[in-house]
Amino acid sequence: MLDFLATSILFCLLGGLGSLLLRRWEAIAIAVAGIGAAGAGILGIFAAIPVLMSGHGEVFSTSGPFPFAAFTVRFDPLAALMVLIISLVTAAAGVYSLSYVKDYAKRGVGAMGFFLNLFVASMMLAVVVDNAFYFTLFWELMTITSYFLVIFDQDQEAVDAGFLYFFIAHAFSMLIMVAFLLLFTHTGSLDFASFREADLPPWLASVVFVLAFFGFAAKAGVMPLHVWLPHAHPAAPSHASALMSGVMIKLGVYGIIRVGVDFLGAGAGAAWWGWMVVAFGAVSAVLGILYALAERDIKRMLAYSSVENIGIILMGTGLAIVGAAGGQPVLAALGLGAAFYHLLNHALFKGLLFLGAGALLHSTHTRDMAEMGGLGRRMPWTALCFLVGALSISAIPPLNGFVSEWLTYQTFFAAGTSSQFAGRLLGPLAAVALAITGALALMCFVRAWGMVFAAAARSEPAADAREVPWPMLVPMGALALLCAFFGVGAPLAANVLSGVSAAVLRADSLQISSGWLVFPGNPGQAVLSTPLVALLLIGLLIMPLSIALLRRRRYVAPRIADEAWVCGYQHTPQMSVSVAGFVEPPRVIFRNLYLLRAGEGPVKRAIETSVRDVTIAAKRVEPIWDQITSRLSVQGIEGLGRHVQALEGGDLRLYCVYILATLAALLIALAM
Amino acid sequence: METAYLFGIGLLQAILLLLVAPLVSGVSRVIRAKFQSRRGPGFLQDYRDLWKLLVRREVIPPEAGYIFRVTPYLLIAAMLLIAMVIPAIIDRSPLEPAGDIITVIYVFALARFFLSLSGIDSGSIFAGIGASRETTIATLNEPVMLLALFVVALLAGSTNLGTIATTLYTQQISAHTAVAAAMLAFAFATFVEMGKLPFDLAEAETEIQGGPLTEYSGRALALMKWALYLKQSVAVALFIAIFVPFGRATSMSPVSLILGEFILVAKLLLVFFILAFFENTFARFRIFDTSHVTFAAAGAAALAFAFSLGGV
């Protein structure tokens, strides 16, 4: 399957280079970039699925141009899952960009295609390489290419967002490099294979884990290192935002799992690592969705919601680390299985929602939800796809978000029934945090869909909006169908993901589905059948339909009123619940939690001030260096020149004396 | 074969709850009337109301889309699904693969999603405010409900409703204080979920013209009202199934099933009778005061959790 993967990366590179070279002919550049990305995505899917289904990976190794680092590629099930996620969203984004990027005409679409394709290629390479040097290389390449995508609009907001993103990404990737360096000094090699076999003393393992955790957590968008996310994701073009929010932040979780479970864990880890991860996850989940509620900008709301979902994924991962450290293989397998399922699901529905936001931006030219409204009539297919995305992210049965949250709850339950007190205390508390998050997410996305698509238009652009063209609809529809598939078809997918977690933990596979059922390892603990729930929900519609037909002989067709009822007054369009008014109650009830968000401003300002100070100091130091080096030599040469100039008298007789003196000196020299 | 029988029993249970729901809400109405020194409309008034509404012509606001039209049907289907999986008549869950406490809570969330969305879709300001309150109360109440159910589930070793109910019934759990505290917390959470005074902020008739029900009329209103009556009955039936499990059928013989049905209806009437006292002695809580009360309930649930940790 590595040849499929290599071809996929080749497609990316060709698409990117072609887009850059053909940038003068914008239509062709857009087509090349889009088809490159779409082809890469489809090939990546074909590369990943055999590895996932069989559970066996491939390893490929060459020596590469550097003697200290071999170019090793290890396409194991975890890498295959990440490649699958990257490919699915890339295929969608590629087709989407064929029509969406036309909005950016004359602003450098060739460069956008180049950076996007390079971004995808660097992500795919980062998850499959098995060497710390190449991993860091592709990680940095990923950050740089996504930086250029964030600042694409080149207005003040985008540049500020890009700067913040770049600063935090690099500051924290240094922590990752330090962690790898520590492992290198202990093992003497930069290969991940040697890291896996390294036998570290517990204190060193903890230091490495903490460094790697914070380094990767900044990229994943965990609170409090998430400050770049709500600015960077909205600034980028929508298909790039979909990739950044749906895929790139997952690479942060991938890094945490690689270092925490693959290298260090599976028995050698400590339980407090896992509880630390769960704590950060819980805080990110609750505060993330709470801050999402306060947003009017649809993309910022989706960005904060990504923070929330990363929190949910980390809660499952943390419990898996606890299970691996405490000799509870079922808890570990279940936790990782739930985390991987939510990883996949979030990529699907967040990608769908960002593509939908892009469609809204395309049609109404605004990101402000208060300016939209009534778009369900004007853009029916976008509305339907966005509804599926909203239902999925609110964990409504029988869609995919519900299955992964159900598995996460079962992980908490398994921790709650374990023999260790920490698990029995903290597992149910984490479940309560997830319940709060779920309820808030429901409110957030009811508001989002309702304010954008339901009721009446609140502005002129919304009233004139048109449905988006098919290259933008097809990817959204495909992602929506996948959301439904991974929900209703959970029994099919669950065992595959459990296999991935078994491969990472190097343990036996935990069976979590059979037939029509999904269960957390032990069917006595709980069972779930999403196909059954789906069938029942549809089938039980017969009852209200038959009630409705009860007195049909006297039935008269409904009358459409002139306006909604407002106690007899004249109805105006402002008389509908507003975007901010809808969330007023939780904003007041949880106002103390919102105070923490005020901390984001000072952090940003601190970063900006410190960098500005460093720049000013550098500007002051540079002239000093200038003086010492260049001025000295320049002044010296000038002085020497002036002295030499004094020799020139301008008198012809003086020059004759010079010639005679030189002649005499040469004759004397010859005589000696 | 047994699964087919159980499925039939589940269906029977759902239809029973559907048919009985207007009766128990009618009982509430009569008791409220008696509290207010009125004669009251009679126990069967809600049936008469629904029958009449089915032939009234609907008036639909101009901005309403398909969500507005689909919601009444979806709500009833969702509530019937929950009614099918509760071990109310029989001591097992008739539909185990859907009879999980988390599944039940999230099917309630499904109903709430569409109820709130239809409120916004109608374009009416009153419905929109009702939708906002509906989701806010869920934010406050769902964690309490989940924690209370989680405590009894942890004590029973499973999140399956049938297993929890059977384990509690056969008294295999020794942590009595924890179960009692969890019962109190869950009773409170159910009361809030039912949306009865003093927690009927979402459908506050005197304040916001009926909340999400404002713009419904005619046949759709009949279905919505029936859905909300059914939701109240299902919530109480869930509470009864877990914490008041006496008198259920232990086998699948028709006699014990019919007896189980009658006992279920009797328990429902008893609970609604008791609830009527709470309903009619409080004024509606304001939205920001509700949070103080639900925090107290969350405290009770946390206390139950602490007791369960200690094994008390």
JSON list of C-alpha atoms in Angstrom, two decimals, chain A residues 296 364-373 375 451-452 456-463 579:
[
{"chain": "A", "resi": 296, "resn": "ARG", "atom": "CA", "xyz": [-21.48, 35.60, 16.34]},
{"chain": "A", "resi": 364, "resn": "THR", "atom": "CA", "xyz": [-23.88, 35.96, 1.53]},
{"chain": "A", "resi": 365, "resn": "HIS", "atom": "CA", "xyz": [-20.34, 37.39, 1.73]},
{"chain": "A", "resi": 366, "resn": "THR", "atom": "CA", "xyz": [-20.49, 37.51, 5.49]},
{"chain": "A", "resi": 367, "resn": "ARG", "atom": "CA", "xyz": [-19.47, 35.33, 8.40]},
{"chain": "A", "resi": 368, "resn": "ASP", "atom": "CA", "xyz": [-21.79, 37.04, 10.85]},
{"chain": "A", "resi": 369, "resn": "MET", "atom": "CA", "xyz": [-24.73, 34.82, 11.78]},
{"chain": "A", "resi": 370, "resn": "ALA", "atom": "CA", "xyz": [-26.81, 37.85, 12.67]},
{"chain": "A", "resi": 371, "resn": "GLU", "atom": "CA", "xyz": [-26.79, 38.89, 9.02]},
{"chain": "A", "resi": 372, "resn": "MET", "atom": "CA", "xyz": [-28.03, 35.58, 7.71]},
{"chain": "A", "resi": 373, "resn": "GLY", "atom": "CA", "xyz": [-31.36, 33.89, 8.16]},
{"chain": "A", "resi": 375, "resn": "LEU", "atom": "CA", "xyz": [-31.32, 30.48, 3.95]},
{"chain": "A", "resi": 451, "resn": "MET", "atom": "CA", "xyz": [-30.22, 31.62, 12.98]},
{"chain": "A", "resi": 452, "resn": "VAL", "atom": "CA", "xyz": [-28.67, 30.87, 9.60]},
{"chain": "A", "resi": 456, "resn": "ALA", "atom": "CA", "xyz": [-36.64, 34.91, 7.71]},
{"chain": "A", "resi": 457, "resn": "ALA", "atom": "CA", "xyz": [-33.67, 36.66, 6.16]},
{"chain": "A", "resi": 458, "resn": "ARG", "atom": "CA", "xyz": [-32.21, 39.43, 8.28]},
{"chain": "A", "resi": 459, "resn": "SER", "atom": "CA", "xyz": [-30.28, 41.29, 5.61]},
{"chain": "A", "resi": 460, "resn": "GLU", "atom": "CA", "xyz": [-30.27, 41.98, 1.89]},
{"chain": "A", "resi": 461, "resn": "PRO", "atom": "CA", "xyz": [-27.43, 39.58, 0.99]},
{"chain": "A", "resi": 462, "resn": "ALA", "atom": "CA", "xyz": [-29.23, 36.78, 2.80]},
{"chain": "A", "resi": 463, "resn": "ALA", "atom": "CA", "xyz": [-32.45, 37.51, 0.97]},
{"chain": "A", "resi": 579, "resn": "VAL", "atom": "CA", "xyz": [-28.19, 35.59, 17.78]}
]
